[in-house]
XYZ file of C-alpha atoms in Angstrom:
610
model
C 22.788 17.522 19.549
C 23.792 19.525 22.592
C 27.203 20.974 23.337
C 27.977 19.325 26.652
C 29.005 15.731 27.280
C 26.855 15.481 30.430
C 23.820 16.830 28.593
C 24.340 14.290 25.786
C 24.809 11.507 28.352
C 21.562 12.405 30.116
C 19.405 13.389 27.120
C 20.278 10.538 24.787
C 21.452 7.726 27.035
C 19.613 8.450 30.283
C 22.633 8.396 32.596
C 23.772 11.086 35.011
C 27.378 9.956 35.535
C 30.113 8.261 33.543
C 31.580 4.899 34.513
C 35.261 4.306 35.221
C 37.458 5.217 32.249
C 34.692 6.571 30.021
C 35.199 10.258 30.734
C 39.001 10.066 30.277
C 38.588 8.532 26.802
C 35.793 10.930 25.810
C 37.777 13.989 26.915
C 40.832 12.740 24.998
C 38.829 12.216 21.803
C 37.103 15.610 22.096
C 40.519 17.269 22.474
C 41.551 15.709 19.143
C 43.725 12.869 20.487
C 43.604 9.254 19.324
C 42.345 6.787 21.913
C 42.650 3.152 22.953
C 40.159 1.716 25.449
C 40.560 -1.791 26.870
C 37.469 -2.377 28.949
C 35.826 -5.685 29.922
C 32.408 -6.743 28.671
C 29.749 -4.621 30.344
C 32.046 -1.653 31.089
C 30.346 0.637 28.548
C 32.799 0.889 25.640
C 30.150 2.063 23.163
C 29.469 5.320 24.995
C 33.149 6.212 24.647
C 32.703 6.742 20.910
C 28.967 7.494 20.763
C 29.069 10.534 23.067
C 31.981 12.241 21.198
C 30.305 11.409 17.870
C 27.367 13.608 18.878
C 29.638 16.494 19.914
C 32.008 16.495 16.907
C 31.350 18.016 13.500
C 30.896 15.529 10.705
C 30.342 11.791 10.680
C 31.814 9.085 12.899
C 32.571 5.738 11.256
C 32.534 2.701 13.527
C 34.254 -0.341 12.031
C 32.856 -3.583 13.404
C 33.038 -7.213 12.242
C 29.736 -8.186 13.824
C 26.503 -7.814 11.884
C 24.288 -8.550 14.903
C 26.166 -5.974 16.988
C 25.752 -3.308 14.294
C 22.014 -3.930 14.008
C 21.450 -3.855 17.767
C 23.492 -0.707 18.349
C 21.966 1.154 15.400
C 18.471 0.200 16.539
C 19.261 1.399 20.067
C 20.694 4.685 18.759
C 17.686 5.297 16.517
C 15.358 4.565 19.444
C 17.273 7.208 21.413
C 16.763 9.777 18.657
C 20.289 9.507 17.240
C 20.431 9.173 13.423
C 22.637 6.160 12.658
C 22.945 3.448 10.005
C 24.938 0.330 9.214
C 26.513 -0.840 5.967
C 27.159 -4.573 5.703
C 26.253 -7.719 3.785
C 22.849 -8.079 5.460
C 21.494 -5.212 3.308
C 20.083 -5.788 -0.158
C 21.731 -3.872 -3.015
C 18.828 -1.397 -3.029
C 18.999 -0.873 0.750
C 22.753 -0.360 0.551
C 22.390 2.270 -2.209
C 19.690 4.091 -0.237
C 21.814 4.121 2.906
C 24.756 5.574 0.957
C 22.548 8.311 -0.528
C 21.161 9.221 2.894
C 24.714 9.273 4.257
C 25.865 11.635 1.480
C 23.005 13.991 2.288
C 24.214 14.253 5.882
C 21.370 12.350 7.525
C 23.565 10.207 9.847
C 25.926 11.130 12.667
C 27.184 7.583 13.198
C 27.704 4.934 10.492
C 28.671 1.352 11.320
C 30.568 -0.380 8.541
C 32.093 -3.826 8.039
C 35.865 -3.704 7.344
C 35.375 -5.536 4.017
C 33.355 -2.536 2.720
C 35.948 0.168 3.388
C 37.906 -0.039 0.135
C 34.934 -0.581 -2.195
C 34.385 2.067 -4.861
C 30.952 3.066 -3.584
C 32.127 3.548 0.003
C 35.249 5.485 -1.011
C 32.961 7.737 -3.055
C 30.962 8.471 0.131
C 34.113 9.745 1.865
C 34.388 12.530 -0.751
C 30.918 13.842 0.154
C 31.066 13.893 3.961
C 33.584 14.999 6.562
C 34.724 12.051 8.661
C 35.595 13.374 12.115
C 36.414 10.039 13.769
C 37.102 6.452 12.790
C 36.303 4.118 15.688
C 37.598 0.536 15.540
C 35.488 -1.842 17.611
C 36.755 -5.347 18.508
C 40.199 -3.893 17.814
C 41.993 -7.112 18.836
C 40.974 -8.468 15.411
C 43.805 -6.448 13.859
C 46.508 -8.443 15.628
C 47.815 -11.871 14.689
C 48.263 -12.290 18.449
C 44.543 -11.678 18.967
C 42.125 -14.548 19.439
C 40.075 -13.530 16.405
C 42.532 -12.200 13.824
C 40.789 -10.857 10.718
C 43.000 -9.854 7.751
C 40.251 -7.455 6.603
C 41.163 -5.279 9.620
C 44.561 -4.608 8.054
C 42.741 -2.566 5.381
C 41.660 0.017 7.971
C 44.979 1.864 7.915
C 45.023 1.874 4.094
C 41.508 3.347 4.137
C 42.451 6.105 6.606
C 45.553 7.031 4.599
C 43.503 7.857 1.503
C 41.144 10.247 3.369
C 41.629 13.940 2.538
C 41.851 14.836 6.232
C 43.135 12.542 9.015
C 40.343 11.908 11.501
C 40.662 11.057 15.180
C 41.237 7.301 15.480
C 39.823 5.441 18.447
C 40.069 1.704 19.158
C 38.216 -0.468 21.668
C 38.329 -4.069 22.820
C 37.270 -6.104 25.846
C 40.262 -8.432 25.945
C 43.858 -7.674 24.972
C 47.196 -8.965 26.191
C 50.178 -6.580 26.124
C 51.284 -8.000 22.756
C 47.839 -7.341 21.228
C 47.716 -3.840 22.719
C 51.105 -2.999 21.171
C 49.925 -4.348 17.804
C 46.774 -2.188 17.852
C 48.786 0.993 18.495
C 51.419 0.107 15.890
C 49.215 -1.142 13.033
C 46.597 1.638 13.376
C 49.448 4.166 13.818
C 47.756 5.802 16.791
C 49.372 9.163 17.543
C 49.961 9.956 21.232
C 46.787 8.077 22.163
C 44.982 8.476 25.469
C 44.984 4.901 26.761
C 42.651 3.480 29.366
C 42.648 -0.051 30.728
C 39.923 -0.163 33.359
C 41.096 -3.482 34.744
C 39.828 -6.912 33.846
C 38.561 -7.908 37.276
C 34.806 -8.368 37.624
C 34.472 -8.876 41.371
C 30.805 -9.900 41.210
C 31.576 -12.951 39.067
C 32.159 -16.336 40.723
C 34.380 -18.730 38.731
C 34.248 -22.508 38.926
C 35.674 -25.411 36.923
C 33.938 -28.778 37.214
C 35.042 -32.105 35.745
C 31.767 -34.042 35.853
C 31.166 -37.532 34.553
C 27.822 -36.392 33.185
C 27.765 -32.757 32.080
C 24.012 -32.580 31.550
C 23.326 -33.837 35.078
C 25.604 -31.023 36.339
C 23.562 -28.459 34.395
C 20.313 -29.871 35.826
C 21.721 -29.833 39.342
C 22.737 -26.195 38.956
C 19.321 -25.196 37.593
C 17.541 -27.052 40.408
C 19.609 -25.180 42.961
C 19.108 -21.812 41.203
C 15.422 -21.621 40.232
C 13.943 -18.608 38.465
C 17.259 -17.425 37.058
C 18.266 -16.463 33.536
C 21.466 -17.621 31.893
C 23.450 -18.863 28.906
C 24.778 -22.372 28.265
C 27.623 -22.189 25.722
C 28.431 -25.284 23.646
C 31.316 -25.889 21.256
C 29.297 -27.387 18.389
C 25.865 -27.007 16.830
C 25.163 -30.664 17.638
C 25.777 -30.020 21.350
C 23.476 -26.997 21.226
C 20.643 -29.045 19.715
C 21.044 -31.909 22.198
C 21.318 -29.777 25.340
C 18.453 -27.482 24.353
C 16.148 -30.411 23.582
C 16.955 -32.156 26.876
C 16.393 -28.955 28.870
C 13.024 -28.438 27.214
C 12.126 -32.088 27.918
C 13.077 -31.484 31.547
C 10.563 -28.646 31.734
C 12.860 -25.634 31.389
C 12.169 -22.639 29.143
C 15.178 -22.940 26.862
C 15.909 -21.771 23.332
C 18.898 -22.120 20.969
C 21.220 -20.077 18.792
C 23.841 -21.142 16.248
C 24.959 -20.315 12.711
C 23.003 -23.221 11.207
C 19.622 -21.642 11.978
C 17.830 -19.236 9.653
C 18.229 -15.510 10.303
C 14.544 -15.401 11.205
C 14.792 -18.136 13.856
C 17.991 -16.713 15.337
C 16.302 -13.321 15.688
C 13.156 -14.864 17.214
C 15.109 -16.994 19.681
C 17.367 -14.107 20.638
C 14.327 -11.915 21.319
C 12.689 -14.665 23.381
C 15.761 -14.686 25.593
C 16.199 -10.931 25.750
C 12.556 -10.340 26.658
C 12.519 -13.141 29.244
C 10.052 -15.322 27.351
C 12.759 -17.991 27.611
C 15.091 -18.028 30.607
C 17.918 -20.159 29.147
C 19.840 -19.607 25.925
C 21.824 -22.616 24.644
C 24.266 -21.344 22.033
C 27.571 -21.558 20.237
C 29.962 -18.616 20.472
C 27.995 -17.056 17.577
C 25.675 -15.676 20.273
C 26.283 -12.793 22.594
C 28.342 -10.055 20.932
C 26.690 -6.753 21.729
C 23.884 -8.414 23.688
C 23.194 -6.143 26.642
C 20.935 -8.312 28.819
C 21.570 -7.194 32.357
C 19.941 -9.999 34.351
C 22.041 -12.926 33.133
C 22.874 -14.568 36.455
C 24.890 -17.501 35.125
C 26.993 -18.535 32.153
C 27.725 -22.254 31.938
C 30.301 -23.428 29.422
C 29.242 -26.949 28.489
C 32.563 -27.289 26.682
C 35.902 -25.577 27.172
C 36.454 -22.688 24.712
C 39.692 -22.582 22.743
C 41.238 -19.592 24.513
C 41.071 -17.455 27.667
C 40.073 -14.347 25.677
C 36.898 -15.986 24.332
C 36.113 -17.579 27.692
C 36.375 -14.318 29.621
C 34.374 -12.411 27.033
C 31.587 -15.020 27.033
C 31.618 -15.522 30.815
C 31.527 -11.744 31.184
C 28.000 -11.671 29.795
C 26.896 -12.700 33.264
C 26.341 -10.126 35.961
C 26.257 -7.013 33.809
C 23.870 -5.527 36.400
C 26.627 -5.773 39.020
C 24.762 -8.465 40.948
C 26.550 -11.702 41.940
C 26.664 -14.155 39.017
C 28.175 -17.572 38.312
C 30.621 -18.538 35.555
C 30.935 -22.317 35.468
C 33.046 -24.324 33.052
C 32.323 -28.045 32.601
C 35.624 -29.539 31.471
C 36.502 -32.861 29.896
C 39.579 -34.070 28.051
C 37.483 -34.488 24.898
C 37.062 -30.684 24.794
C 40.811 -30.348 24.203
C 40.691 -32.872 21.365
C 37.718 -31.120 19.732
C 39.396 -27.711 19.963
C 42.633 -29.109 18.545
C 40.664 -30.482 15.595
C 38.926 -27.120 15.051
C 42.284 -25.304 15.103
C 43.957 -27.697 12.659
C 40.990 -27.645 10.252
C 39.920 -24.015 10.597
C 38.840 -22.206 7.454
C 37.995 -18.891 9.143
C 40.649 -16.992 7.228
C 40.818 -18.513 3.764
C 42.511 -15.374 2.389
C 45.698 -16.110 4.404
C 48.630 -17.759 2.650
C 49.965 -21.069 3.990
C 52.782 -19.542 6.020
C 50.555 -16.989 7.751
C 47.868 -19.642 8.331
C 50.408 -21.812 10.154
C 51.545 -18.840 12.274
C 47.919 -18.170 13.283
C 47.386 -21.870 14.073
C 50.520 -21.926 16.207
C 49.262 -18.981 18.261
C 45.870 -20.683 18.562
C 47.620 -23.801 19.931
C 49.464 -21.690 22.518
C 46.205 -20.092 23.628
C 44.521 -23.501 23.837
C 47.293 -24.681 26.170
C 46.723 -21.672 28.432
C 42.983 -22.438 28.459
C 43.649 -26.092 29.322
C 45.924 -25.046 32.198
C 43.095 -22.855 33.538
C 40.897 -25.943 33.718
C 43.608 -27.886 35.547
C 45.110 -25.377 37.962
C 44.440 -25.554 41.692
C 45.485 -21.921 42.108
C 42.987 -19.042 42.309
C 41.030 -19.007 39.031
C 40.530 -15.235 39.064
C 44.244 -14.649 39.581
C 45.038 -16.995 36.672
C 42.811 -14.979 34.299
C 44.073 -11.591 35.464
C 47.701 -12.724 35.246
C 47.058 -13.897 31.686
C 46.035 -10.336 30.785
C 49.091 -8.898 32.515
C 47.359 -7.760 35.699
C 48.640 -8.405 39.197
C 46.220 -9.648 41.843
C 46.105 -11.433 45.179
C 46.476 -15.199 44.925
C 43.288 -15.675 46.974
C 40.052 -14.049 45.770
C 37.567 -15.944 47.948
C 35.107 -16.025 45.055
C 36.152 -18.997 42.938
C 35.866 -22.746 43.372
C 39.583 -23.192 44.000
C 39.743 -20.571 46.744
C 36.652 -22.057 48.380
C 37.827 -25.679 48.252
C 39.697 -27.492 50.959
C 43.260 -27.453 49.626
C 46.544 -28.301 51.203
C 50.113 -27.557 50.128
C 51.694 -30.864 49.128
C 55.399 -31.499 48.583
C 55.592 -33.074 45.111
C 59.376 -32.964 44.762
C 59.803 -36.769 44.665
C 56.737 -37.232 42.445
C 58.148 -34.616 40.062
C 61.493 -36.407 39.873
C 59.743 -39.718 39.123
C 57.625 -38.160 36.353
C 60.516 -36.277 34.736
C 62.718 -39.372 34.891
C 59.995 -41.411 33.220
C 59.581 -38.847 30.421
C 63.351 -38.838 29.870
C 63.653 -42.648 29.899
C 60.785 -42.904 27.409
C 62.795 -40.751 25.003
C 60.443 -37.738 25.195
C 58.344 -39.445 22.509
C 55.008 -40.144 24.230
C 51.916 -38.254 25.341
C 50.359 -37.867 28.788
C 48.302 -41.082 28.601
C 51.299 -43.324 27.921
C 53.405 -41.597 30.605
C 50.623 -42.066 33.179
C 50.093 -45.717 32.198
C 53.824 -46.449 32.475
C 54.150 -44.788 35.888
C 51.102 -46.653 37.179
C 52.270 -50.008 35.797
C 49.460 -50.512 33.292
C 49.212 -53.819 31.447
C 47.801 -52.278 28.282
C 48.800 -54.111 25.135
C 50.541 -51.237 23.308
C 52.657 -50.345 26.329
C 53.831 -53.950 26.739
C 54.521 -54.372 23.006
C 56.806 -51.314 23.139
C 58.724 -52.874 26.024
C 58.002 -49.929 28.343
C 57.353 -52.354 31.204
C 61.130 -52.972 31.316
C 61.901 -49.340 32.235
C 63.047 -48.621 35.798
C 60.214 -46.085 36.109
C 57.524 -48.635 35.185
C 55.008 -48.897 38.025
C 56.892 -46.592 40.431
C 53.693 -44.565 41.039
C 51.184 -47.400 40.982
C 49.720 -46.237 44.312
C 48.958 -42.764 42.908
C 45.453 -42.284 41.500
C 45.372 -41.463 37.786
C 43.481 -38.191 38.354
C 46.057 -36.917 40.852
C 48.929 -37.934 38.589
C 47.367 -35.987 35.723
C 46.910 -32.952 38.012
C 50.622 -33.025 38.897
C 51.602 -33.325 35.213
C 49.423 -30.309 34.358
C 51.114 -28.360 37.156
C 54.545 -29.311 35.786
C 53.472 -28.180 32.307
C 52.179 -24.871 33.667
C 55.465 -24.192 35.489
C 57.716 -25.363 32.626
C 59.158 -28.461 34.280
C 57.531 -30.203 31.317
C 56.476 -28.920 27.945
C 54.151 -30.306 25.310
C 55.059 -30.453 21.629
C 53.053 -28.362 19.168
C 51.521 -31.083 17.062
C 48.209 -32.776 16.456
C 49.334 -35.576 18.800
C 51.359 -33.757 21.508
C 54.221 -35.527 23.282
C 55.778 -34.584 26.623
C 59.342 -33.257 26.758
C 61.464 -31.879 29.595
C 60.976 -28.159 30.151
C 63.454 -25.418 31.035
C 63.007 -25.970 34.795
C 63.463 -29.748 34.689
C 67.154 -29.546 35.631
C 66.302 -27.712 38.890
C 64.025 -30.554 39.947
C 66.286 -33.413 38.825
C 69.730 -32.142 39.785
C 69.449 -29.007 41.971
C 67.281 -30.535 44.727
C 64.656 -27.805 44.272
C 61.669 -28.276 46.605
C 58.404 -28.215 44.655
C 54.993 -27.667 46.251
C 51.540 -27.464 44.732
C 48.041 -27.036 46.045
C 46.025 -30.233 45.921
C 42.513 -30.947 47.168
C 42.553 -32.923 50.383
C 41.666 -36.509 49.681
C 38.504 -37.370 51.567
C 38.032 -40.683 53.335
C 35.863 -43.018 51.237
C 32.186 -42.729 52.108
C 30.296 -45.828 53.240
C 28.563 -47.555 50.379
C 24.863 -46.950 49.953
C 22.375 -49.777 49.982
C 21.571 -51.026 46.478
C 18.028 -51.896 45.435
C 18.819 -55.587 45.305
C 19.921 -55.370 48.955
C 16.691 -53.753 50.134
C 14.717 -55.853 52.618
C 11.215 -56.797 51.379
C 9.445 -54.117 53.428
C 11.770 -51.431 52.056
C 11.123 -52.702 48.527
C 7.432 -51.998 49.186
C 8.327 -48.464 50.254
C 10.532 -48.047 47.172
C 7.612 -49.001 44.906
C 5.294 -46.562 46.708
C 7.779 -43.743 46.339
C 8.137 -44.525 42.626
C 4.337 -44.261 42.175
C 4.291 -40.964 44.065
C 7.127 -39.656 41.894
C 5.302 -40.735 38.716
C 2.153 -38.814 39.701
C 4.154 -35.653 40.465
C 6.077 -35.911 37.183
C 2.826 -36.368 35.248
C 1.264 -33.267 36.826
C 4.381 -31.233 36.040
C 4.847 -32.740 32.541
C 8.462 -33.664 33.249
C 10.333 -36.988 33.096
C 10.228 -38.863 36.394
C 13.982 -38.614 36.983
C 13.694 -34.839 37.096
C 11.760 -35.145 40.357
C 14.102 -37.717 41.926
C 16.377 -40.361 40.403
C 15.906 -44.046 41.159
C 19.137 -43.955 43.196
C 17.684 -41.227 45.438
C 14.451 -43.186 45.930
C 16.392 -46.363 46.737
C 18.425 -44.607 49.387
C 15.238 -43.042 50.741
C 13.670 -46.498 50.996
C 16.782 -47.921 52.688
C 17.285 -45.106 55.220
C 13.566 -44.306 55.822
C 14.090 -40.622 56.789
C 11.418 -39.087 59.022
C 12.613 -35.468 59.381
C 13.720 -32.761 56.952
C 17.275 -33.005 58.311
C 17.409 -36.744 57.586
C 15.915 -36.182 54.136
C 18.620 -33.601 53.350
C 21.273 -36.269 54.015
C 19.960 -38.319 51.077
C 22.085 -38.031 47.918
C 20.236 -36.017 45.265
C 18.135 -33.876 47.631
C 19.059 -30.223 47.877
C 17.319 -27.279 49.513
C 15.057 -26.594 46.568
C 13.863 -30.184 46.243
C 13.382 -30.335 49.998
C 11.135 -27.276 49.825
C 9.337 -28.565 46.755
C 8.831 -32.240 47.590
C 9.968 -32.778 51.188
C 6.565 -32.679 52.920
C 4.966 -34.889 50.240
C 7.577 -37.645 50.463
C 7.842 -37.494 54.278
C 4.053 -37.877 54.466
C 4.254 -40.942 52.193
C 6.974 -42.473 54.411
C 4.909 -41.814 57.575
C 1.893 -43.472 55.959
C 4.034 -46.490 55.070
C 5.302 -46.809 58.665
C 1.743 -46.600 60.039
C 0.622 -49.312 57.632
C 3.550 -51.471 58.747
C 2.572 -51.057 62.408
C -1.014 -52.018 61.646
């Protein structure tokens, strides 16, 4: 296999230099030390155990929970001339027996195995026939109850290692780990004096944005129109969302495919290949897609729904820009996403082998992570800094490459607003959720509020001039900074937090970043208000749009919406600059349709003159 790490790197993997952190971990492992590598998606974790595996005597076992990852990595290794195999539930009984026999005969240097297989009689028998030089634990965060994907089967790893005749080197790798998870990995795996590398979580080429659109699908279409000829992933929370979004994208003329656990293995494989080989440019998927997928030219990841924790979000978003080129990570947020995630947490059956007490502990940690994810979607601070701080990393509070840093914000004194909100929560007995607090402060006349007598409180209506959206933003800020806290229940209620006293009694000045409120734009002309001659133009433009849509086999609204055509008919633009001022016309549509529609308008004006 070669006796030099650089020779192995070049001969088998085709690289001439190691990336940050790789060489430190490889050197540690080759010197006989345990290792822990925390490296973000795309940083090259696999090489850290694959290169040493080819330079050590004996067999390296890689424990992984992901069948698709095992298959892909084993296929890639075999293609590179490295004998490797996997042992998991996707093999038939006959295939599994054959793989074990080949392993006993010394055919493989690297064997991937699911954690559930470790303590089976047949696998333990294998360990008596081969020398195991290293046990590598991939997705090592799964061993910790603090991890976002705790798997009790990972707790068997240490038991397995203890019964081996000779202790191997133990290495562990993960893309996302907080300090608590990192400590758990070291403790539970009993790593001895491990070489530890955290390469840093920051991916400077990734742009982060949170949108709160009224119509999520329109936002996706707008993005795709503005970024033609790009490849990306649209993540959805449920299979139903995947089906709907994929179908609508295909109807709109985009090359999209889908991936979720409800499809057959054959279709998942076919759709995954279509995406990987650029037959389809857009993959619409649940979080079942992506682990171990090394597609370098993914230029965007759009989350159609908010994931349930920062760890999952950053791992999924990190599948963009693996080639180092600029890439976009956009999250489309709505309050319903929180409700859906809360339901999934309360009714999860991922770990049926847990007892009731442990299940509740896991759920409680999932609720905490969901709150952190919700705060991410609500903060007006730098999004990159929020993520890095979550993982225990310090960073500047202005990155210049996220939607919050690029928006027009101002520092607003919210001291008085804070006191009003906290007083309202207190006077309402700390028994109500955000919606009821907001309605009371804004003086709502809703039936339930009146029946509870909340309209008699001194805080009723004291913020009626404040828009609901801004009031909710301030409440989220107060939750994030512990002036308020939310109860851990299926129907959360607001309570005073540990910093409430400072705001209410210590005259603490409180400031937050808020987007500058823009002056209301003049109303556009509606179709019913169009003069007769402009109605004629509107009808002409509709016919032109219909002919273009027919030629392109797309719905008419994909070319331009009725609202855009109405404004066009009302304004009668005659230059590209004037056309660009019309709502719904961006640079791409200007380039694609501008000349055609301007010609039609000029023809109309000539006809009017004649």
